[in-house]
């Protein structure tokens, strides 16, 4: 089964409630809900919102544990440039960018596709970038129990670009380090590798 739900899998009662609320919002901004272009907008918006917040229905620990394997490899594993899309919990506007994640195994490795999935699980919730970074870091650290974990997120926030200060080119960077990555030498190696092109 696909990691992402089809709309038909969502709680239809919740979907109807979200749809009704979008109808009220559209009316509230002064639009005609019966206008041809808007007739199906509440349903479409409800589907989009349930998709963008499906992380609440997913268990990141189960995802990781389903693909953990015993392995003696104990050097750094990095997955960089993981696309992420989330919704700022303050204005419910998107923020988007890249996550760079590394860990040093301690007897177990995890399937490589699971780390981007963990990023998605936490990103598909109402978030702030600081907590998103922390959530990913702590989930990997607590579940894999590696020698170390590192997470860096670079993102652009529509709440800064479309409204407020309206700064179009600003990028916010957050980071977190545990275990071996708290040592400057290991952390510097990670930061050098995610900033370089190896191809």
PDB file of N, CA and C in Angstrom, residues 86-193:
ATOM      1  N   UNK A  86       5.722  21.611   4.485  1.00  0.00           N
ATOM      2  CA  UNK A  86       4.951  21.592   5.726  1.00  0.00           C
ATOM      3  C   UNK A  86       4.089  22.840   5.798  1.00  0.00           C
ATOM      4  N   UNK A  87       3.259  22.912   6.851  1.00  0.00           N
ATOM      5  CA  UNK A  87       2.402  24.070   7.087  1.00  0.00           C
ATOM      6  C   UNK A  87       2.787  24.711   8.413  1.00  0.00           C
ATOM      7  N   UNK A  88       3.082  25.994   8.358  1.00  0.00           N
ATOM      8  CA  UNK A  88       3.383  26.752   9.573  1.00  0.00           C
ATOM      9  C   UNK A  88       2.142  26.793  10.461  1.00  0.00           C
ATOM     10  N   UNK A  89       2.305  26.453  11.716  1.00  0.00           N
ATOM     11  CA  UNK A  89       1.139  26.398  12.598  1.00  0.00           C
ATOM     12  C   UNK A  89       0.637  27.785  12.993  1.00  0.00           C
ATOM     13  N   UNK A  90       1.420  28.817  12.749  1.00  0.00           N
ATOM     14  CA  UNK A  90       0.996  30.159  13.145  1.00  0.00           C
ATOM     15  C   UNK A  90       0.039  30.796  12.136  1.00  0.00           C
ATOM     16  N   UNK A  91       0.284  30.542  10.838  1.00  0.00           N
ATOM     17  CA  UNK A  91      -0.563  31.150   9.809  1.00  0.00           C
ATOM     18  C   UNK A  91      -1.157  30.114   8.850  1.00  0.00           C
ATOM     19  N   UNK A  92      -0.764  28.855   9.031  1.00  0.00           N
ATOM     20  CA  UNK A  92      -1.206  27.770   8.151  1.00  0.00           C
ATOM     21  C   UNK A  92      -0.848  28.061   6.692  1.00  0.00           C
ATOM     22  N   UNK A  93       0.301  28.681   6.510  1.00  0.00           N
ATOM     23  CA  UNK A  93       0.875  28.876   5.184  1.00  0.00           C
ATOM     24  C   UNK A  93       2.039  27.913   5.023  1.00  0.00           C
ATOM     25  N   UNK A  94       2.372  27.533   3.804  1.00  0.00           N
ATOM     26  CA  UNK A  94       3.425  26.533   3.602  1.00  0.00           C
ATOM     27  C   UNK A  94       4.816  27.050   3.952  1.00  0.00           C
ATOM     28  N   UNK A  95       5.651  26.134   4.409  1.00  0.00           N
ATOM     29  CA  UNK A  95       7.093  26.339   4.335  1.00  0.00           C
ATOM     30  C   UNK A  95       7.690  25.096   3.694  1.00  0.00           C
ATOM     31  N   UNK A  96       8.771  25.282   2.974  1.00  0.00           N
ATOM     32  CA  UNK A  96       9.300  24.191   2.149  1.00  0.00           C
ATOM     33  C   UNK A  96      10.807  24.351   1.994  1.00  0.00           C
ATOM     34  N   UNK A  97      11.460  23.231   1.767  1.00  0.00           N
ATOM     35  CA  UNK A  97      12.906  23.278   1.605  1.00  0.00           C
ATOM     36  C   UNK A  97      13.506  21.893   1.572  1.00  0.00           C
ATOM     37  N   UNK A  98      14.656  21.759   2.253  1.00  0.00           N
ATOM     38  CA  UNK A  98      15.401  20.508   2.233  1.00  0.00           C
ATOM     39  C   UNK A  98      15.817  20.116   3.645  1.00  0.00           C
ATOM     40  N   UNK A  99      15.819  18.816   3.883  1.00  0.00           N
ATOM     41  CA  UNK A  99      16.360  18.265   5.122  1.00  0.00           C
ATOM     42  C   UNK A  99      17.591  17.442   4.782  1.00  0.00           C
ATOM     43  N   UNK A 100      18.581  17.528   5.638  1.00  0.00           N
ATOM     44  CA  UNK A 100      19.787  16.710   5.529  1.00  0.00           C
ATOM     45  C   UNK A 100      19.892  15.916   6.830  1.00  0.00           C
ATOM     46  N   UNK A 101      19.943  14.602   6.716  1.00  0.00           N
ATOM     47  CA  UNK A 101      19.905  13.739   7.899  1.00  0.00           C
ATOM     48  C   UNK A 101      21.073  12.759   7.843  1.00  0.00           C
ATOM     49  N   UNK A 102      21.729  12.577   8.974  1.00  0.00           N
ATOM     50  CA  UNK A 102      22.818  11.603   9.056  1.00  0.00           C
ATOM     51  C   UNK A 102      22.723  10.846  10.375  1.00  0.00           C
ATOM     52  N   UNK A 103      23.219   9.619  10.340  1.00  0.00           N
ATOM     53  CA  UNK A 103      23.365   8.870  11.592  1.00  0.00           C
ATOM     54  C   UNK A 103      24.575   7.963  11.487  1.00  0.00           C
ATOM     55  N   UNK A 104      25.100   7.599  12.628  1.00  0.00           N
ATOM     56  CA  UNK A 104      26.208   6.650  12.704  1.00  0.00           C
ATOM     57  C   UNK A 104      25.658   5.402  13.381  1.00  0.00           C
ATOM     58  N   UNK A 105      25.543   4.289  12.648  1.00  0.00           N
ATOM     59  CA  UNK A 105      24.899   3.086  13.198  1.00  0.00           C
ATOM     60  C   UNK A 105      25.622   2.546  14.430  1.00  0.00           C
ATOM     61  N   UNK A 106      24.851   1.844  15.225  1.00  0.00           N
ATOM     62  CA  UNK A 106      25.382   1.210  16.432  1.00  0.00           C
ATOM     63  C   UNK A 106      24.817  -0.209  16.514  1.00  0.00           C
ATOM     64  N   UNK A 107      25.111  -1.003  15.468  1.00  0.00           N
ATOM     65  CA  UNK A 107      24.619  -2.379  15.428  1.00  0.00           C
ATOM     66  C   UNK A 107      23.424  -2.577  14.526  1.00  0.00           C
ATOM     67  N   UNK A 108      22.733  -1.489  14.175  1.00  0.00           N
ATOM     68  CA  UNK A 108      21.578  -1.576  13.289  1.00  0.00           C
ATOM     69  C   UNK A 108      21.618  -0.449  12.255  1.00  0.00           C
ATOM     70  N   UNK A 109      21.236  -0.782  11.039  1.00  0.00           N
ATOM     71  CA  UNK A 109      20.982   0.226  10.020  1.00  0.00           C
ATOM     72  C   UNK A 109      19.489   0.221   9.719  1.00  0.00           C
ATOM     73  N   UNK A 110      19.041   1.229   8.981  1.00  0.00           N
ATOM     74  CA  UNK A 110      17.629   1.301   8.614  1.00  0.00           C
ATOM     75  C   UNK A 110      17.537   1.487   7.103  1.00  0.00           C
ATOM     76  N   UNK A 111      16.488   0.930   6.501  1.00  0.00           N
ATOM     77  CA  UNK A 111      16.287   1.104   5.070  1.00  0.00           C
ATOM     78  C   UNK A 111      16.326   2.578   4.695  1.00  0.00           C
ATOM     79  N   UNK A 112      17.059   2.907   3.641  1.00  0.00           N
ATOM     80  CA  UNK A 112      17.306   4.311   3.308  1.00  0.00           C
ATOM     81  C   UNK A 112      16.030   5.094   3.034  1.00  0.00           C
ATOM     82  N   UNK A 113      15.025   4.438   2.477  1.00  0.00           N
ATOM     83  CA  UNK A 113      13.789   5.161   2.153  1.00  0.00           C
ATOM     84  C   UNK A 113      13.015   5.567   3.404  1.00  0.00           C
ATOM     85  N   UNK A 114      13.317   4.926   4.528  1.00  0.00           N
ATOM     86  CA  UNK A 114      12.543   5.213   5.745  1.00  0.00           C
ATOM     87  C   UNK A 114      12.860   6.594   6.309  1.00  0.00           C
ATOM     88  N   UNK A 115      14.073   7.071   6.101  1.00  0.00           N
ATOM     89  CA  UNK A 115      14.421   8.374   6.668  1.00  0.00           C
ATOM     90  C   UNK A 115      13.652   9.501   5.982  1.00  0.00           C
ATOM     91  N   UNK A 116      13.576   9.546   4.638  1.00  0.00           N
ATOM     92  CA  UNK A 116      12.687  10.542   4.031  1.00  0.00           C
ATOM     93  C   UNK A 116      11.226  10.383   4.464  1.00  0.00           C
ATOM     94  N   UNK A 117      10.800   9.165   4.700  1.00  0.00           N
ATOM     95  CA  UNK A 117       9.419   8.960   5.162  1.00  0.00           C
ATOM     96  C   UNK A 117       9.205   9.564   6.541  1.00  0.00           C
ATOM     97  N   UNK A 118      10.211   9.450   7.403  1.00  0.00           N
ATOM     98  CA  UNK A 118      10.113  10.048   8.736  1.00  0.00           C
ATOM     99  C   UNK A 118      10.032  11.571   8.620  1.00  0.00           C
ATOM    100  N   UNK A 119      10.836  12.128   7.721  1.00  0.00           N
ATOM    101  CA  UNK A 119      10.762  13.569   7.477  1.00  0.00           C
ATOM    102  C   UNK A 119       9.339  13.954   7.069  1.00  0.00           C
ATOM    103  N   UNK A 120       8.744  13.178   6.165  1.00  0.00           N
ATOM    104  CA  UNK A 120       7.384  13.465   5.705  1.00  0.00           C
ATOM    105  C   UNK A 120       6.349  13.334   6.823  1.00  0.00           C
ATOM    106  N   UNK A 121       6.481  12.314   7.649  1.00  0.00           N
ATOM    107  CA  UNK A 121       5.507  12.117   8.731  1.00  0.00           C
ATOM    108  C   UNK A 121       5.433  13.358   9.613  1.00  0.00           C
ATOM    109  N   UNK A 122       6.583  13.873  10.003  1.00  0.00           N
ATOM    110  CA  UNK A 122       6.582  15.042  10.885  1.00  0.00           C
ATOM    111  C   UNK A 122       6.266  16.334  10.132  1.00  0.00           C
ATOM    112  N   UNK A 123       6.648  16.399   8.847  1.00  0.00           N
ATOM    113  CA  UNK A 123       6.347  17.600   8.059  1.00  0.00           C
ATOM    114  C   UNK A 123       4.859  17.695   7.757  1.00  0.00           C
ATOM    115  N   UNK A 124       4.172  16.553   7.656  1.00  0.00           N
ATOM    116  CA  UNK A 124       2.742  16.550   7.342  1.00  0.00           C
ATOM    117  C   UNK A 124       1.909  16.740   8.612  1.00  0.00           C
ATOM    118  N   UNK A 125       2.331  17.698   9.404  1.00  0.00           N
ATOM    119  CA  UNK A 125       1.598  18.136  10.586  1.00  0.00           C
ATOM    120  C   UNK A 125       1.739  19.653  10.648  1.00  0.00           C
ATOM    121  N   UNK A 126       0.895  20.322  11.413  1.00  0.00           N
ATOM    122  CA  UNK A 126       1.107  21.748  11.629  1.00  0.00           C
ATOM    123  C   UNK A 126       2.385  21.894  12.441  1.00  0.00           C
ATOM    124  N   UNK A 127       3.328  22.698  11.941  1.00  0.00           N
ATOM    125  CA  UNK A 127       4.665  22.677  12.505  1.00  0.00           C
ATOM    126  C   UNK A 127       5.262  24.074  12.628  1.00  0.00           C
ATOM    127  N   UNK A 128       6.331  24.149  13.379  1.00  0.00           N
ATOM    128  CA  UNK A 128       7.340  25.192  13.268  1.00  0.00           C
ATOM    129  C   UNK A 128       8.638  24.476  12.911  1.00  0.00           C
ATOM    130  N   UNK A 129       9.508  25.142  12.207  1.00  0.00           N
ATOM    131  CA  UNK A 129      10.712  24.472  11.711  1.00  0.00           C
ATOM    132  C   UNK A 129      11.593  23.967  12.844  1.00  0.00           C
ATOM    133  N   UNK A 130      11.623  24.717  13.934  1.00  0.00           N
ATOM    134  CA  UNK A 130      12.453  24.305  15.064  1.00  0.00           C
ATOM    135  C   UNK A 130      11.991  22.964  15.628  1.00  0.00           C
ATOM    136  N   UNK A 131      10.664  22.818  15.810  1.00  0.00           N
ATOM    137  CA  UNK A 131      10.146  21.565  16.350  1.00  0.00           C
ATOM    138  C   UNK A 131      10.267  20.428  15.344  1.00  0.00           C
ATOM    139  N   UNK A 132      10.075  20.740  14.066  1.00  0.00           N
ATOM    140  CA  UNK A 132      10.238  19.718  13.036  1.00  0.00           C
ATOM    141  C   UNK A 132      11.633  19.121  13.088  1.00  0.00           C
ATOM    142  N   UNK A 133      12.639  19.969  13.211  1.00  0.00           N
ATOM    143  CA  UNK A 133      14.028  19.509  13.319  1.00  0.00           C
ATOM    144  C   UNK A 133      14.195  18.604  14.538  1.00  0.00           C
ATOM    145  N   UNK A 134      13.668  19.046  15.660  1.00  0.00           N
ATOM    146  CA  UNK A 134      13.772  18.287  16.912  1.00  0.00           C
ATOM    147  C   UNK A 134      13.031  16.955  16.821  1.00  0.00           C
ATOM    148  N   UNK A 135      11.827  16.957  16.238  1.00  0.00           N
ATOM    149  CA  UNK A 135      11.032  15.725  16.138  1.00  0.00           C
ATOM    150  C   UNK A 135      11.773  14.648  15.347  1.00  0.00           C
ATOM    151  N   UNK A 136      12.328  15.045  14.200  1.00  0.00           N
ATOM    152  CA  UNK A 136      13.064  14.087  13.369  1.00  0.00           C
ATOM    153  C   UNK A 136      14.280  13.564  14.119  1.00  0.00           C
ATOM    154  N   UNK A 137      15.016  14.469  14.722  1.00  0.00           N
ATOM    155  CA  UNK A 137      16.243  14.114  15.456  1.00  0.00           C
ATOM    156  C   UNK A 137      15.952  13.123  16.580  1.00  0.00           C
ATOM    157  N   UNK A 138      14.969  13.448  17.408  1.00  0.00           N
ATOM    158  CA  UNK A 138      14.704  12.609  18.577  1.00  0.00           C
ATOM    159  C   UNK A 138      14.100  11.259  18.193  1.00  0.00           C
ATOM    160  N   UNK A 139      13.263  11.238  17.160  1.00  0.00           N
ATOM    161  CA  UNK A 139      12.695   9.963  16.707  1.00  0.00           C
ATOM    162  C   UNK A 139      13.792   9.012  16.251  1.00  0.00           C
ATOM    163  N   UNK A 140      14.715   9.513  15.443  1.00  0.00           N
ATOM    164  CA  UNK A 140      15.815   8.668  14.965  1.00  0.00           C
ATOM    165  C   UNK A 140      16.723   8.258  16.117  1.00  0.00           C
ATOM    166  N   UNK A 141      17.009   9.177  17.003  1.00  0.00           N
ATOM    167  CA  UNK A 141      17.905   8.883  18.124  1.00  0.00           C
ATOM    168  C   UNK A 141      17.293   7.854  19.077  1.00  0.00           C
ATOM    169  N   UNK A 142      16.017   8.024  19.404  1.00  0.00           N
ATOM    170  CA  UNK A 142      15.363   7.128  20.361  1.00  0.00           C
ATOM    171  C   UNK A 142      15.083   5.741  19.774  1.00  0.00           C
ATOM    172  N   UNK A 143      14.809   5.678  18.464  1.00  0.00           N
ATOM    173  CA  UNK A 143      14.412   4.410  17.848  1.00  0.00           C
ATOM    174  C   UNK A 143      15.614   3.593  17.395  1.00  0.00           C
ATOM    175  N   UNK A 144      16.539   4.240  16.675  1.00  0.00           N
ATOM    176  CA  UNK A 144      17.709   3.515  16.160  1.00  0.00           C
ATOM    177  C   UNK A 144      18.792   3.326  17.219  1.00  0.00           C
ATOM    178  N   UNK A 145      18.793   4.193  18.217  1.00  0.00           N
ATOM    179  CA  UNK A 145      19.836   4.200  19.249  1.00  0.00           C
ATOM    180  C   UNK A 145      21.237   4.146  18.603  1.00  0.00           C
ATOM    181  N   UNK A 146      21.510   5.070  17.690  1.00  0.00           N
ATOM    182  CA  UNK A 146      22.783   5.067  16.989  1.00  0.00           C
ATOM    183  C   UNK A 146      23.883   5.712  17.832  1.00  0.00           C
ATOM    184  N   UNK A 147      25.084   5.740  17.277  1.00  0.00           N
ATOM    185  CA  UNK A 147      26.172   6.452  17.941  1.00  0.00           C
ATOM    186  C   UNK A 147      25.979   7.962  17.865  1.00  0.00           C
ATOM    187  N   UNK A 148      25.229   8.386  16.868  1.00  0.00           N
ATOM    188  CA  UNK A 148      24.963   9.811  16.740  1.00  0.00           C
ATOM    189  C   UNK A 148      23.964  10.083  15.636  1.00  0.00           C
ATOM    190  N   UNK A 149      23.282  11.227  15.725  1.00  0.00           N
ATOM    191  CA  UNK A 149      22.325  11.662  14.714  1.00  0.00           C
ATOM    192  C   UNK A 149      22.540  13.151  14.472  1.00  0.00           C
ATOM    193  N   UNK A 150      22.360  13.562  13.200  1.00  0.00           N
ATOM    194  CA  UNK A 150      22.421  14.976  12.852  1.00  0.00           C
ATOM    195  C   UNK A 150      21.276  15.301  11.899  1.00  0.00           C
ATOM    196  N   UNK A 151      20.660  16.457  12.100  1.00  0.00           N
ATOM    197  CA  UNK A 151      19.593  16.926  11.223  1.00  0.00           C
ATOM    198  C   UNK A 151      19.809  18.412  10.960  1.00  0.00           C
ATOM    199  N   UNK A 152      19.808  18.783   9.692  1.00  0.00           N
ATOM    200  CA  UNK A 152      19.830  20.200   9.294  1.00  0.00           C
ATOM    201  C   UNK A 152      18.667  20.417   8.331  1.00  0.00           C
ATOM    202  N   UNK A 153      17.884  21.465   8.567  1.00  0.00           N
ATOM    203  CA  UNK A 153      16.779  21.819   7.672  1.00  0.00           C
ATOM    204  C   UNK A 153      16.980  23.249   7.185  1.00  0.00           C
ATOM    205  N   UNK A 154      16.836  23.422   5.879  1.00  0.00           N
ATOM    206  CA  UNK A 154      16.860  24.748   5.255  1.00  0.00           C
ATOM    207  C   UNK A 154      15.500  24.949   4.603  1.00  0.00           C
ATOM    208  N   UNK A 155      14.803  26.028   4.953  1.00  0.00           N
ATOM    209  CA  UNK A 155      13.444  26.198   4.423  1.00  0.00           C
ATOM    210  C   UNK A 155      13.095  27.660   4.196  1.00  0.00           C
ATOM    211  N   UNK A 156      12.211  27.862   3.232  1.00  0.00           N
ATOM    212  CA  UNK A 156      11.626  29.170   2.960  1.00  0.00           C
ATOM    213  C   UNK A 156      10.188  29.158   3.470  1.00  0.00           C
ATOM    214  N   UNK A 157       9.786  30.252   4.081  1.00  0.00           N
ATOM    215  CA  UNK A 157       8.488  30.326   4.752  1.00  0.00           C
ATOM    216  C   UNK A 157       7.590  31.328   4.049  1.00  0.00           C
ATOM    217  N   UNK A 158       6.447  30.856   3.555  1.00  0.00           N
ATOM    218  CA  UNK A 158       5.525  31.737   2.857  1.00  0.00           C
ATOM    219  C   UNK A 158       4.939  32.803   3.778  1.00  0.00           C
ATOM    220  N   UNK A 159       4.916  32.536   5.083  1.00  0.00           N
ATOM    221  CA  UNK A 159       4.405  33.549   6.013  1.00  0.00           C
ATOM    222  C   UNK A 159       5.340  34.748   6.086  1.00  0.00           C
ATOM    223  N   UNK A 160       6.612  34.559   5.708  1.00  0.00           N
ATOM    224  CA  UNK A 160       7.550  35.679   5.619  1.00  0.00           C
ATOM    225  C   UNK A 160       7.590  36.265   4.211  1.00  0.00           C
ATOM    226  N   UNK A 161       7.255  35.460   3.204  1.00  0.00           N
ATOM    227  CA  UNK A 161       7.392  35.882   1.815  1.00  0.00           C
ATOM    228  C   UNK A 161       6.136  36.569   1.279  1.00  0.00           C
ATOM    229  N   UNK A 162       4.955  36.083   1.694  1.00  0.00           N
ATOM    230  CA  UNK A 162       3.685  36.591   1.157  1.00  0.00           C
ATOM    231  C   UNK A 162       3.061  37.678   2.015  1.00  0.00           C
ATOM    232  N   UNK A 163       3.411  37.715   3.292  1.00  0.00           N
ATOM    233  CA  UNK A 163       2.781  38.647   4.223  1.00  0.00           C
ATOM    234  C   UNK A 163       3.864  39.156   5.174  1.00  0.00           C
ATOM    235  N   UNK A 164       3.473  39.939   6.143  1.00  0.00           N
ATOM    236  CA  UNK A 164       4.441  40.399   7.142  1.00  0.00           C
ATOM    237  C   UNK A 164       5.593  41.160   6.512  1.00  0.00           C
ATOM    238  N   UNK A 165       6.821  40.694   6.757  1.00  0.00           N
ATOM    239  CA  UNK A 165       8.009  41.412   6.276  1.00  0.00           C
ATOM    240  C   UNK A 165       8.228  41.257   4.772  1.00  0.00           C
ATOM    241  N   UNK A 166       7.590  40.283   4.146  1.00  0.00           N
ATOM    242  CA  UNK A 166       7.653  40.062   2.696  1.00  0.00           C
ATOM    243  C   UNK A 166       9.093  40.013   2.185  1.00  0.00           C
ATOM    244  N   UNK A 167       9.889  39.162   2.781  1.00  0.00           N
ATOM    245  CA  UNK A 167      11.272  38.962   2.366  1.00  0.00           C
ATOM    246  C   UNK A 167      11.340  37.716   1.495  1.00  0.00           C
ATOM    247  N   UNK A 168      11.566  37.922   0.202  1.00  0.00           N
ATOM    248  CA  UNK A 168      11.432  36.849  -0.780  1.00  0.00           C
ATOM    249  C   UNK A 168      12.588  35.866  -0.789  1.00  0.00           C
ATOM    250  N   UNK A 169      13.761  36.289  -0.368  1.00  0.00           N
ATOM    251  CA  UNK A 169      14.949  35.444  -0.540  1.00  0.00           C
ATOM    252  C   UNK A 169      15.514  34.901   0.762  1.00  0.00           C
ATOM    253  N   UNK A 170      14.781  35.063   1.836  1.00  0.00           N
ATOM    254  CA  UNK A 170      15.297  34.590   3.122  1.00  0.00           C
ATOM    255  C   UNK A 170      15.122  33.078   3.245  1.00  0.00           C
ATOM    256  N   UNK A 171      16.108  32.446   3.846  1.00  0.00           N
ATOM    257  CA  UNK A 171      16.071  31.005   4.122  1.00  0.00           C
ATOM    258  C   UNK A 171      16.389  30.813   5.594  1.00  0.00           C
ATOM    259  N   UNK A 172      15.602  29.981   6.250  1.00  0.00           N
ATOM    260  CA  UNK A 172      15.818  29.683   7.664  1.00  0.00           C
ATOM    261  C   UNK A 172      16.508  28.332   7.792  1.00  0.00           C
ATOM    262  N   UNK A 173      17.577  28.283   8.566  1.00  0.00           N
ATOM    263  CA  UNK A 173      18.313  27.035   8.793  1.00  0.00           C
ATOM    264  C   UNK A 173      18.243  26.667  10.266  1.00  0.00           C
ATOM    265  N   UNK A 174      17.863  25.420  10.531  1.00  0.00           N
ATOM    266  CA  UNK A 174      17.853  24.891  11.894  1.00  0.00           C
ATOM    267  C   UNK A 174      18.657  23.598  11.908  1.00  0.00           C
ATOM    268  N   UNK A 175      19.217  23.279  13.059  1.00  0.00           N
ATOM    269  CA  UNK A 175      20.045  22.071  13.148  1.00  0.00           C
ATOM    270  C   UNK A 175      19.925  21.440  14.520  1.00  0.00           C
ATOM    271  N   UNK A 176      20.228  20.156  14.572  1.00  0.00           N
ATOM    272  CA  UNK A 176      20.268  19.431  15.832  1.00  0.00           C
ATOM    273  C   UNK A 176      21.271  18.304  15.739  1.00  0.00           C
ATOM    274  N   UNK A 177      21.969  18.036  16.834  1.00  0.00           N
ATOM    275  CA  UNK A 177      23.021  17.025  16.848  1.00  0.00           C
ATOM    276  C   UNK A 177      22.952  16.234  18.149  1.00  0.00           C
ATOM    277  N   UNK A 178      23.145  14.930  18.036  1.00  0.00           N
ATOM    278  CA  UNK A 178      23.199  14.060  19.201  1.00  0.00           C
ATOM    279  C   UNK A 178      24.403  13.124  19.084  1.00  0.00           C
ATOM    280  N   UNK A 179      24.896  12.673  20.236  1.00  0.00           N
ATOM    281  CA  UNK A 179      25.960  11.675  20.263  1.00  0.00           C
ATOM    282  C   UNK A 179      27.244  12.151  19.605  1.00  0.00           C
ATOM    283  N   UNK A 180      27.787  11.341  18.705  1.00  0.00           N
ATOM    284  CA  UNK A 180      29.069  11.633  18.073  1.00  0.00           C
ATOM    285  C   UNK A 180      29.061  12.957  17.311  1.00  0.00           C
ATOM    286  N   UNK A 181      27.878  13.388  16.877  1.00  0.00           N
ATOM    287  CA  UNK A 181      27.809  14.635  16.115  1.00  0.00           C
ATOM    288  C   UNK A 181      27.938  15.873  17.004  1.00  0.00           C
ATOM    289  N   UNK A 182      27.934  15.664  18.305  1.00  0.00           N
ATOM    290  CA  UNK A 182      28.203  16.779  19.199  1.00  0.00           C
ATOM    291  C   UNK A 182      29.696  17.095  19.251  1.00  0.00           C
ATOM    292  N   UNK A 183      30.524  16.190  18.722  1.00  0.00           N
ATOM    293  CA  UNK A 183      31.963  16.438  18.616  1.00  0.00           C
ATOM    294  C   UNK A 183      32.220  17.280  17.367  1.00  0.00           C
ATOM    295  N   UNK A 184      33.035  18.297  17.509  1.00  0.00           N
ATOM    296  CA  UNK A 184      33.234  19.248  16.425  1.00  0.00           C
ATOM    297  C   UNK A 184      33.761  18.592  15.153  1.00  0.00           C
ATOM    298  N   UNK A 185      34.661  17.640  15.278  1.00  0.00           N
ATOM    299  CA  UNK A 185      35.251  17.008  14.096  1.00  0.00           C
ATOM    300  C   UNK A 185      34.184  16.261  13.283  1.00  0.00           C
ATOM    301  N   UNK A 186      33.341  15.491  13.962  1.00  0.00           N
ATOM    302  CA  UNK A 186      32.298  14.726  13.276  1.00  0.00           C
ATOM    303  C   UNK A 186      31.253  15.661  12.676  1.00  0.00           C
ATOM    304  N   UNK A 187      30.865  16.655  13.453  1.00  0.00           N
ATOM    305  CA  UNK A 187      29.875  17.616  12.964  1.00  0.00           C
ATOM    306  C   UNK A 187      30.393  18.363  11.737  1.00  0.00           C
ATOM    307  N   UNK A 188      31.670  18.770  11.769  1.00  0.00           N
ATOM    308  CA  UNK A 188      32.250  19.487  10.627  1.00  0.00           C
ATOM    309  C   UNK A 188      32.301  18.609   9.378  1.00  0.00           C
ATOM    310  N   UNK A 189      32.586  17.310   9.565  1.00  0.00           N
ATOM    311  CA  UNK A 189      32.603  16.397   8.418  1.00  0.00           C
ATOM    312  C   UNK A 189      31.216  16.320   7.784  1.00  0.00           C
ATOM    313  N   UNK A 190      30.197  16.198   8.623  1.00  0.00           N
ATOM    314  CA  UNK A 190      28.814  16.155   8.135  1.00  0.00           C
ATOM    315  C   UNK A 190      28.454  17.437   7.392  1.00  0.00           C
ATOM    316  N   UNK A 191      28.745  18.590   7.988  1.00  0.00           N
ATOM    317  CA  UNK A 191      28.397  19.864   7.371  1.00  0.00           C
ATOM    318  C   UNK A 191      29.142  20.070   6.051  1.00  0.00           C
ATOM    319  N   UNK A 192      30.370  19.599   5.984  1.00  0.00           N
ATOM    320  CA  UNK A 192      31.146  19.712   4.748  1.00  0.00           C
ATOM    321  C   UNK A 192      30.522  18.835   3.662  1.00  0.00           C
ATOM    322  N   UNK A 193      30.099  17.634   4.017  1.00  0.00           N
ATOM    323  CA  UNK A 193      29.545  16.708   3.030  1.00  0.00           C
ATOM    324  C   UNK A 193      28.181  17.176   2.515  1.00  0.00           C
TER     325      UNK A 193
END
